[in-house]
């Protein structure tokens, strides 16, 4: 008789499934998707069971090792997730180990992070004599005894704040009070409030446009087939309400839902709105992102894997939520670049969401006021179904957009940071007690520090980037590797004292605004002011409550925020981003303008947006002023088709990195030569060339771009080259499929 075995994908270095025998005690227990511990060489490691099979002992030439034990008594991953792992392994050219470590959190692998609650109850009644002795000798213990006796209940130890710890422990030691320990789940954001109540949606009536979109999605849900819907809705058009209706339909039929947001800072308000809107117990709506503690991640994961949770909300890694019956996946602000993982495995959560929905036979909804070029192109190919929301739900119009030609400001000898027009409008809003948002997507004080007398520029010693001056700490900081040094008093090169600063960051902008409007309450919102827990939400709540008049910020304030009293948005500087060396730069600038403009005029006050630029007549700015996404899409497609850029091709980028500059460049050129011989017209090579950021953390970087209709074709040839030219410590390479960051 053969041996019952299991194929196991391990967390070890072997990049593929291994065969293990199933011990007799586990034969009727083990199922696909379970986390098991197995021997691996001389050590032990964890693995995921892929399948079970019967082996023929006569054909086996080696002894199959046995599975040691099962870590959890239920599967951690469903069939769809296992298939997704195999697809990602092939498409993104990553190892199984890196995928497993990304998908299954460390807290689950360690099987740790339990939270226990101590509960107290009265287990012994005192005799009359003992009662009197306790009352006379220990009044505090007597008071606690009286409380427990009269209430006749069980209480959490942490909740008995009116009684001292010593009194509690003394009654426990005397055997009068019993102590029990119960495991409990941590519920993230359970106390967060953002101006909505659980009755908020009772008074909501869908607009005709919203109802049409809800009907279209409902028809797809009724078919029970995979379909991708793109919702192109202007800012304030009520996309979230459409998502809620779709999720409600899924929940009624017993399905589960995944809801992705582009940044973890947007998670709390989304969680609150869904918990209030759908009126589910908090434990059934779990949160997932990198900002959770180990214990919170463990509780959330087990709630999903055990089918206790029905909805998961989170950033890109939430796409790997181990829900067992996923029937809808929502990707809000689908155009955002934050959905692309910057480190290995370099997946794009939006694309993974579409593929996972296909595996689950589910509906995928992509939503944005400024859809990505790729998604709009998929609509034109009829891969996605387009739904449009062209009007705001409250009947308000989009804000009026004004463009200020900053060249006129310069020629008049005025400040080149805040135009006279923007300054006048801010003053007017302050008089009317309305709020202002000023957008500048560059943090710090000054982006360049240099010497007036020589060619010295403060640069990072580890990266080929200039250091940014941060005024509160009086330091220079590298925004690539986080290197920090003090601002020099004199020039390190010539010894002169004429150290100057150039460029404007949010710190400097805030200082200028405070000087111009000394009576205004001004606050800054960027990654430097939101380093502590809940600091982001505290600033937003103060802004919502009217405690802040002017909010200065980076891209954090450009999306997902709804403040009815904001009637003016100023876009201080977009020119640097317009001239960025990236074929997607125009798309990103256009999206930023539309998104941040949408923060104005969302209440009953008309909104105004001021765009300050040196290029007022550019097509990009003019189309953004008109909110003309369709025309921008057509123009961008024409430009990209000429150079075979996505969506007309896929890019596979090879990033060569090494401490030895010569060896790294040599390796890049050799790989390029070999690939060029193999290309045979199947793909186009561009490079190798020094990366835009040439040095990062003391490693020199070269970039080689492969353009092709087929990712698989390119990867096949790359693997052949990798077999010939081995990586070394001083020269390695990384594969990035469909890259977003071209730096």
XYZ file of C-alpha atoms in Angstrom, residues 404-406 408-410 413-427 436-440 504-506 508-517 550-552 568-573 610-613:
52
model
C -1.937 82.133 -12.160
C 0.996 82.737 -14.502
C 3.891 82.937 -12.052
C 4.167 87.720 -14.253
C 4.732 87.533 -10.504
C 8.487 87.223 -11.051
C 9.351 91.586 -8.419
C 6.840 89.870 -6.144
C 7.170 86.770 -4.020
C 7.641 83.708 -6.185
C 5.888 81.422 -3.705
C 2.435 82.877 -3.024
C 0.884 84.944 -5.816
C -1.016 88.133 -5.067
C -4.219 86.497 -6.378
C -3.907 83.515 -4.037
C -3.048 85.787 -1.122
C -6.166 87.915 -1.736
C -8.389 84.851 -1.922
C -6.973 83.439 1.325
C -7.647 86.763 3.082
C -8.234 76.818 2.985
C -6.049 73.935 1.796
C -2.617 74.671 0.298
C -1.017 71.790 -1.604
C 2.732 71.424 -2.116
C 10.329 75.412 -1.085
C 8.965 72.616 1.078
C 5.890 72.447 3.287
C 8.920 76.858 4.527
C 5.476 77.354 3.004
C 3.878 77.162 6.432
C 6.295 79.790 7.737
C 5.438 82.110 4.847
C 1.699 81.625 5.431
C 2.055 82.332 9.163
C 3.906 85.565 8.359
C 1.323 86.670 5.778
C -1.672 85.785 7.966
C -5.337 76.895 6.739
C -4.017 73.368 6.194
C -0.692 73.057 4.359
C -10.379 77.434 -1.456
C -7.572 75.147 -2.586
C -4.228 76.552 -3.650
C -1.838 74.399 -5.686
C 1.389 76.195 -4.939
C 3.851 74.564 -7.351
C -5.830 78.371 -7.822
C -3.057 76.689 -9.807
C 0.277 78.521 -9.735
C 2.539 77.602 -12.663
